[in-house]
PDB file of C-alpha atoms and ligand atoms in Angstrom:
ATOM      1  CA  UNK A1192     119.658 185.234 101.068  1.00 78.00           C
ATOM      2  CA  UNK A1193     118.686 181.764 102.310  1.00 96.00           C
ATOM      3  CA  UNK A1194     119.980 178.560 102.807  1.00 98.00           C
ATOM      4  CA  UNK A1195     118.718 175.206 101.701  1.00 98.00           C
ATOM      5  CA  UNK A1196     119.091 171.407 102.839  1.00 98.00           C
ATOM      6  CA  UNK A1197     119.478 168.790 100.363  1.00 98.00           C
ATOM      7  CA  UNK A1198     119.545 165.254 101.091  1.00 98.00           C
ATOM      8  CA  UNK A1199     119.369 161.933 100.195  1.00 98.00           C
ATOM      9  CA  UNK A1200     118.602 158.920 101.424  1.00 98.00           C
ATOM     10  CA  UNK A1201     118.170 154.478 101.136  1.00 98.00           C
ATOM     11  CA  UNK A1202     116.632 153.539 103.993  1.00 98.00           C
ATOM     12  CA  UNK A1203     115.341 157.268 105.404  1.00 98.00           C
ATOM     13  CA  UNK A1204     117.915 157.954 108.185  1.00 98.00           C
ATOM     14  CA  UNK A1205     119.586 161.187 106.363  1.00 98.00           C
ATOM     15  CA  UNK A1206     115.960 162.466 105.319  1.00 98.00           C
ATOM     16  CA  UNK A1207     115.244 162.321 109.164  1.00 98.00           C
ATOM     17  CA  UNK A1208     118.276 163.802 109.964  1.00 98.00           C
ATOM     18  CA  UNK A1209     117.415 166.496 108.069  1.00 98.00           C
ATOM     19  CA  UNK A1210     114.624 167.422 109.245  1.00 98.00           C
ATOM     20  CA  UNK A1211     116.127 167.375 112.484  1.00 98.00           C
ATOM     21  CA  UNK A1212     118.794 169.710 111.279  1.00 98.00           C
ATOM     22  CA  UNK A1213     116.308 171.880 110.141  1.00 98.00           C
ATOM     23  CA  UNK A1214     114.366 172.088 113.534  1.00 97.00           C
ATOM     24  CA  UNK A1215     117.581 173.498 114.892  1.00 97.00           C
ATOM     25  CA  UNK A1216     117.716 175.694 112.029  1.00 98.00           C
ATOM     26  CA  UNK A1217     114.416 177.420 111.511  1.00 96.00           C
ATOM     27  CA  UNK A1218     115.531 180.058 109.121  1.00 97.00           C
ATOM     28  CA  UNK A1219     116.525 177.518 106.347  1.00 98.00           C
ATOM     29  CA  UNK A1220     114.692 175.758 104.054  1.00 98.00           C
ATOM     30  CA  UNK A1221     112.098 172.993 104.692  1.00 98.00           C
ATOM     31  CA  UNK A1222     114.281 169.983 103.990  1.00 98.00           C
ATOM     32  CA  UNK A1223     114.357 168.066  99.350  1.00 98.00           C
ATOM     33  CA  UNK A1224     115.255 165.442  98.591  1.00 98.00           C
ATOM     34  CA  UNK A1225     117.664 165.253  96.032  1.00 97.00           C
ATOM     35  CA  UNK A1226     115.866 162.567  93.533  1.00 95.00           C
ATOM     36  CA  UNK A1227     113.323 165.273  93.179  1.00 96.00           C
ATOM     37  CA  UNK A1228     115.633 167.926  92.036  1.00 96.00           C
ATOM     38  CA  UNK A1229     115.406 168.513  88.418  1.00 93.00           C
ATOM     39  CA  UNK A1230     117.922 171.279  88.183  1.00 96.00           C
ATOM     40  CA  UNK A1231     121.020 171.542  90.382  1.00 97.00           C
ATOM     41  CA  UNK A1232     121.345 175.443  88.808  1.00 97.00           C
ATOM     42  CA  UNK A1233     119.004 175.642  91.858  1.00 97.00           C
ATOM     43  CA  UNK A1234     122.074 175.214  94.501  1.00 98.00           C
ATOM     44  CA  UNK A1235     122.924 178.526  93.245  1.00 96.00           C
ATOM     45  CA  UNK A1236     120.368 181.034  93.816  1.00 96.00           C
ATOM     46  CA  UNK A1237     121.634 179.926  97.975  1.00 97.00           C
ATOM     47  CA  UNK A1238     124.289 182.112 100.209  1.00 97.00           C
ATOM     48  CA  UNK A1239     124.352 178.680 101.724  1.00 98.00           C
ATOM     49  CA  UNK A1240     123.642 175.013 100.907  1.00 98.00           C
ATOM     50  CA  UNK A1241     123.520 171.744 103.467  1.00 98.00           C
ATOM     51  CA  UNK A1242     123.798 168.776 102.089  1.00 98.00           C
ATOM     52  CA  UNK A1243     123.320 164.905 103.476  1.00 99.00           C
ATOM     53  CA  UNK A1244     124.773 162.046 102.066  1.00 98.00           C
ATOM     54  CA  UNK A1245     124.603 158.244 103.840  1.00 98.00           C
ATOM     55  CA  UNK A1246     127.387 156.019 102.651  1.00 98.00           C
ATOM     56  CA  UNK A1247     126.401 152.294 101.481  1.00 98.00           C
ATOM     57  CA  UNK A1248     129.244 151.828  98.579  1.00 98.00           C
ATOM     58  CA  UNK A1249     131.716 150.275 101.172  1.00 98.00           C
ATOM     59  CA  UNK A1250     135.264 150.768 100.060  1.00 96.00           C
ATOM     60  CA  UNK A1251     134.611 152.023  96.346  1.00 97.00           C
ATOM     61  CA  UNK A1252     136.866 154.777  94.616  1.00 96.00           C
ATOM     62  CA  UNK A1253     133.582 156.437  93.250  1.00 98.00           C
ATOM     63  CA  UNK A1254     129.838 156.615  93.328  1.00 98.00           C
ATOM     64  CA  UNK A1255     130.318 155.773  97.798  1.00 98.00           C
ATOM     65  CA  UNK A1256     127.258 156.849  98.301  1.00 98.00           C
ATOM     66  CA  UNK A1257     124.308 154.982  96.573  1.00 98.00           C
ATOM     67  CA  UNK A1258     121.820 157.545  96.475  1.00 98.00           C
ATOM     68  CA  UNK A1259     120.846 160.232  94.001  1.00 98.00           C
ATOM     69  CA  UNK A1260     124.345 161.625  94.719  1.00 98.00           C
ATOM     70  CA  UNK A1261     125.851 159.573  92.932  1.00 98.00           C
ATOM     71  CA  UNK A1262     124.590 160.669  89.202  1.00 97.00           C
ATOM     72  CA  UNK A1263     124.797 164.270  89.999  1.00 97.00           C
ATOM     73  CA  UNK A1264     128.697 164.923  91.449  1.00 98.00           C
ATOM     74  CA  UNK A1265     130.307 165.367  87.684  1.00 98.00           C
ATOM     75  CA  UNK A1266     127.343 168.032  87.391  1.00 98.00           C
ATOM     76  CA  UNK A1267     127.996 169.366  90.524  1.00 98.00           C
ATOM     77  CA  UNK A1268     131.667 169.525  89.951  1.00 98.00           C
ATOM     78  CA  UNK A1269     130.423 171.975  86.387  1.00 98.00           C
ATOM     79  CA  UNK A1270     128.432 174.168  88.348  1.00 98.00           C
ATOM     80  CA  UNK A1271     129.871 177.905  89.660  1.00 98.00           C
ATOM     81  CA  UNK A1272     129.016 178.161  93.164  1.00 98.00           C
ATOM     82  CA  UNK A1273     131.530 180.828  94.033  1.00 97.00           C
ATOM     83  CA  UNK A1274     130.659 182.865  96.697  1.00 94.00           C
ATOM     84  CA  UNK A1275     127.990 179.738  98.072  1.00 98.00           C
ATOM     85  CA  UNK A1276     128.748 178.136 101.096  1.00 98.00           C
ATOM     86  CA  UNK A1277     128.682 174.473 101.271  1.00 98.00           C
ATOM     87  CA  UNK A1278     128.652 172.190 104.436  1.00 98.00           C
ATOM     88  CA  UNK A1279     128.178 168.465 103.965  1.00 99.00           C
ATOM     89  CA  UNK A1280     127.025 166.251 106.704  1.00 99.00           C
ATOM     90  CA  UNK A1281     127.038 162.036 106.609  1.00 98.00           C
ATOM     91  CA  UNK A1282     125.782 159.439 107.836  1.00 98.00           C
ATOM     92  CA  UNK A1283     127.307 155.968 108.540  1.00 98.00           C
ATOM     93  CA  UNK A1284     128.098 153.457 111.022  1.00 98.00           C
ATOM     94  CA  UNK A1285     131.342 153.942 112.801  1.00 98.00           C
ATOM     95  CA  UNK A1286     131.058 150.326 114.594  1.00 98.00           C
ATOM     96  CA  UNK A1287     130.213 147.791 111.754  1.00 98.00           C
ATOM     97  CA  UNK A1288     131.881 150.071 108.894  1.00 98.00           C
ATOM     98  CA  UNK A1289     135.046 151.129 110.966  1.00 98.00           C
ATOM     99  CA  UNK A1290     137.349 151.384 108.044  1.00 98.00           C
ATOM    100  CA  UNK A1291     135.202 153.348 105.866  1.00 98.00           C
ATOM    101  CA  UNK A1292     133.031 155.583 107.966  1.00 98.00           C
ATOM    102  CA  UNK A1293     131.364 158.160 106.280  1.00 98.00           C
ATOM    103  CA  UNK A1294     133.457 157.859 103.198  1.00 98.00           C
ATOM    104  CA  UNK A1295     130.942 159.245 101.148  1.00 98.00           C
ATOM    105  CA  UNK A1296     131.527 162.775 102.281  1.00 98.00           C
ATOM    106  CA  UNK A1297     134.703 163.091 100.918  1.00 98.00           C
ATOM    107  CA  UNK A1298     133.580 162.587  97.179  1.00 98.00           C
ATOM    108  CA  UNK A1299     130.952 164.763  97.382  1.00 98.00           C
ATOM    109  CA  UNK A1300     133.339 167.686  99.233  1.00 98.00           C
ATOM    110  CA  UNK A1301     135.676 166.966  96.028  1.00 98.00           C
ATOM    111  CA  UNK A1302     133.178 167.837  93.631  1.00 98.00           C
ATOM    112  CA  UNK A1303     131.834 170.862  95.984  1.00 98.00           C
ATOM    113  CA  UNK A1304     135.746 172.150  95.562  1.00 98.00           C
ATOM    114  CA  UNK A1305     135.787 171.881  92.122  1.00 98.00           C
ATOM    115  CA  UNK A1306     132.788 174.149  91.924  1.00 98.00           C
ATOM    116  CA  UNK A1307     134.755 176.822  93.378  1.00 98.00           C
ATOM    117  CA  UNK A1308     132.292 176.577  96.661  1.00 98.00           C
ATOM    118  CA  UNK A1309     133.694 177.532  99.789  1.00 98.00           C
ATOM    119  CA  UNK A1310     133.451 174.418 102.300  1.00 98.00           C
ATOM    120  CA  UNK A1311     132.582 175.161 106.102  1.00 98.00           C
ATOM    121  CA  UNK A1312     131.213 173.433 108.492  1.00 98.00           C
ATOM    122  CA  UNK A1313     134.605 170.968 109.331  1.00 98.00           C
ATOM    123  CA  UNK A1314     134.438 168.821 112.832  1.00 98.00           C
ATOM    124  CA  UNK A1315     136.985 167.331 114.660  1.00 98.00           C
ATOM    125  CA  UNK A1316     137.329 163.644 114.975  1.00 98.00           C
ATOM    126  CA  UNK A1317     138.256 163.610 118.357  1.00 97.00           C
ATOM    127  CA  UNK A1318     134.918 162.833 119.773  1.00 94.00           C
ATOM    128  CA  UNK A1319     134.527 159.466 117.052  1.00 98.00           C
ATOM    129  CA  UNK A1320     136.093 156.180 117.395  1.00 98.00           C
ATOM    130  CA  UNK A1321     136.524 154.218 114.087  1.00 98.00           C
ATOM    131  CA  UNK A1322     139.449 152.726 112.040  1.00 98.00           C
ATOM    132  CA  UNK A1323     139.400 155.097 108.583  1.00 98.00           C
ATOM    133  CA  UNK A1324     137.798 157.598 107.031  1.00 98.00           C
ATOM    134  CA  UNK A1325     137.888 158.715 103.531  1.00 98.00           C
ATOM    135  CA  UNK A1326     136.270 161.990 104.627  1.00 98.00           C
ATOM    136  CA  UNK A1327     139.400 163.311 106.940  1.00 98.00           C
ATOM    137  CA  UNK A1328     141.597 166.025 105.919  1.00 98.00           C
ATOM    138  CA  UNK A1329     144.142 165.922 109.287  1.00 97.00           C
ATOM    139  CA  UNK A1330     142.115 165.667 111.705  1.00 98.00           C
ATOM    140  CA  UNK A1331     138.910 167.411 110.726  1.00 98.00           C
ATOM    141  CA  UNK A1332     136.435 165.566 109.093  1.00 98.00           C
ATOM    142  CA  UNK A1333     135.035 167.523 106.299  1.00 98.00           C
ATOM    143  CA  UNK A1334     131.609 167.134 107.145  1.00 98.00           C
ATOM    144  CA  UNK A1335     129.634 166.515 110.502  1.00 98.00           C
ATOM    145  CA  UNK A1336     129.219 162.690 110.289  1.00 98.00           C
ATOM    146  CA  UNK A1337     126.352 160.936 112.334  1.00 98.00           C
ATOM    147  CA  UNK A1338     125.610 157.468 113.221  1.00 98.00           C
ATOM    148  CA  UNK A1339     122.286 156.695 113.644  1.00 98.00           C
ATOM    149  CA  UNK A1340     122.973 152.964 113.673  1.00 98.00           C
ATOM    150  CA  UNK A1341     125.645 152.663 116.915  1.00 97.00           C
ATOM    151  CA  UNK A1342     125.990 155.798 118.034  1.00 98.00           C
ATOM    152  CA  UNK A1343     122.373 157.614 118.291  1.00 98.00           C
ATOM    153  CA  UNK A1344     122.425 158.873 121.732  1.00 98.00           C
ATOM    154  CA  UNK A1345     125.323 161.045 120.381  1.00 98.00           C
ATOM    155  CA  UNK A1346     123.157 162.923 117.443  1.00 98.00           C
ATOM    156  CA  UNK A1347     121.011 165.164 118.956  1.00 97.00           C
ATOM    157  CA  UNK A1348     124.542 166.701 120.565  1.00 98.00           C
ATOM    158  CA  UNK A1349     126.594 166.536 117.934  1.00 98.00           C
ATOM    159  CA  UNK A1350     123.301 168.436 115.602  1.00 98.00           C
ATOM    160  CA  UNK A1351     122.941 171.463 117.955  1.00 97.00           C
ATOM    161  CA  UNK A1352     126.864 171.480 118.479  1.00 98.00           C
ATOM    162  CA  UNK A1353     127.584 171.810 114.535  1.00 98.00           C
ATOM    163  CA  UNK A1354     124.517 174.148 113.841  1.00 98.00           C
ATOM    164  CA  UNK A1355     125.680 177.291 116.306  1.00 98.00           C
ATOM    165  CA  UNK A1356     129.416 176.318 114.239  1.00 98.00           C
ATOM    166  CA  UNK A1357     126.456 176.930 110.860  1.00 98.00           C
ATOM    167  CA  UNK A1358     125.648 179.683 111.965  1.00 97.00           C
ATOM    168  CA  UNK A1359     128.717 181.723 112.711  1.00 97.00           C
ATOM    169  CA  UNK A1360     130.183 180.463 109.425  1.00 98.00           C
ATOM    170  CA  UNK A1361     126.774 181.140 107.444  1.00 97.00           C
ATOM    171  CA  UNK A1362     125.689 184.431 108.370  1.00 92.00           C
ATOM    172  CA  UNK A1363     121.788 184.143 107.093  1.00 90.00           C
ATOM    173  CA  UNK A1364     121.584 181.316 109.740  1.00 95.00           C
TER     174      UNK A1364
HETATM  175  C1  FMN B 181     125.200 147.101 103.035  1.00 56.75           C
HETATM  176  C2  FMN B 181     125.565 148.318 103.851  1.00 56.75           C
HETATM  177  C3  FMN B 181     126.755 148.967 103.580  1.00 56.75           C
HETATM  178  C4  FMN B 181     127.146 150.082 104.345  1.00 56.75           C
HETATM  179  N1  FMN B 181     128.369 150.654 104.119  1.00 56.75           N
HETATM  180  C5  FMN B 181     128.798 151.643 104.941  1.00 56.75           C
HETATM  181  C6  FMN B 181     130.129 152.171 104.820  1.00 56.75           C
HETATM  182  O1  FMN B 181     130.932 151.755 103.987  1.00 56.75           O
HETATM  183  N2  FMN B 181     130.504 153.163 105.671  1.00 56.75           N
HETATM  184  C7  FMN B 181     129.667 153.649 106.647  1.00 56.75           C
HETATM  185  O2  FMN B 181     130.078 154.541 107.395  1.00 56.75           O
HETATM  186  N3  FMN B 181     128.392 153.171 106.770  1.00 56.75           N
HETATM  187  C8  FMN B 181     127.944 152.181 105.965  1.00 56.75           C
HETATM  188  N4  FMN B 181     126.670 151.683 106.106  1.00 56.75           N
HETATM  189  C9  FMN B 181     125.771 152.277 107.118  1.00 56.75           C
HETATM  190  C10 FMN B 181     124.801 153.301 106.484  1.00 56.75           C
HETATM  191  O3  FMN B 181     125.511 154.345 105.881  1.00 56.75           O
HETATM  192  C11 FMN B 181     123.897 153.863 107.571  1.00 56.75           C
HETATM  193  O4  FMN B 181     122.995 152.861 107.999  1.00 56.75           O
HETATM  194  C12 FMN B 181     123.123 155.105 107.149  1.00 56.75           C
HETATM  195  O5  FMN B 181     122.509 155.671 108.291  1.00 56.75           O
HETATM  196  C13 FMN B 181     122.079 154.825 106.081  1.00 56.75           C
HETATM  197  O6  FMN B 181     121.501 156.051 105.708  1.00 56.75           O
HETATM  198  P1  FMN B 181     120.131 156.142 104.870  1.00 56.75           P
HETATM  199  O7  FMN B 181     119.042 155.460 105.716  1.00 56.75           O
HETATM  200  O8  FMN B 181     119.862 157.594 104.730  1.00 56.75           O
HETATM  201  O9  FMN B 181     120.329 155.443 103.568  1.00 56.75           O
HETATM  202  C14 FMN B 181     126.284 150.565 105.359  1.00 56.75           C
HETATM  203  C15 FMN B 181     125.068 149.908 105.611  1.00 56.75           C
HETATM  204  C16 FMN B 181     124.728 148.775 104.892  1.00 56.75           C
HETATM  205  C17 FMN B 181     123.451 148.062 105.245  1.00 56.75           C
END
């Protein structure tokens, strides 16, 4: 079965991580943007999903993430996806944004739950320095974030780092 990436994106930084991601791994999907998906009953024809979300919403209780996200998470939170695999990954910018890096991650893993997916792809914090997080549960964040904006020597690491973790936790990978 195969796995697809999702994303979506303001200003184009989660589209190119994406297709980053993807050049790491080969045997998923070529890389859609969400505002082009018409029917998220799509999600579930995957063993596995990856999905990118930037967060621009600073500090809000919903909708963190100001993309396409945002009008699709009560529809996500409908659909069955037991038995899919789900890992999220996020950008934002851990220097500017300390108190509320990445916290768009942790709404969209919410909804992802309530779908009855099964969530992989959790990173420690200990290599990040910010304030807060939304998106921690302990000390794992529940998604890879990124930050492309003060911390972009550090991708291309943390990518290859979290996609051999992808592929022992999604077996197709
Ligand atoms: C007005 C504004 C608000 C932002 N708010 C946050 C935030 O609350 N938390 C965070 O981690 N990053 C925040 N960011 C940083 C963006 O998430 C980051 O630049 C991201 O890479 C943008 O992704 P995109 O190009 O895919 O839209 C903000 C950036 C701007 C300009």
């Amino acid at each position: 079965m195969a796995v697809g990436i999702y994303f979506a994106t303001t200003t184009g930084k989660t589209e190119d991580i994406a297709e980053r991601l993807h050049s790491f791994l080969p045997s998923a999907e070529a890389p859609k943007d969400l505002a082009d998906v018409s029917d998220l009953l799509e999600f579930t024809s995957y063993e596995g999903i990856i999905c990118g979300i930037p967060t621009w919403n600073t500090g809000a209780d919903s909708e963190r993430s100001g993309t396409a996200w945002d009008s699709m998470l009560e529809e996500i939170g409908e659909l069955n996806l037991n038995g899919t695999k789900v890992a999220l990954f996020g950008l934002g910018d851990s220097s500017t944004y300390t108190e509320n890096f990445c916290d768009a991650m942790e709404e969209l893993h919410s909804y992802f739950v309530k779908s009855g997916a099964e969530m992989v792809g959790y990173v420690s914090k200990s290599n990040y320095t910010f304030e807060e997080s939304k998106s921690l549960i302990g000390d794992l964040f529940c998604g890879l974030p990124l930050d492309e904006d003060s911390e972009s020597d550090m991708t291309d690491e943390r990518l290859e780092n979290w996609c051999n973790q992808l592929k022992k936790e999604i077996p197709s990978l």
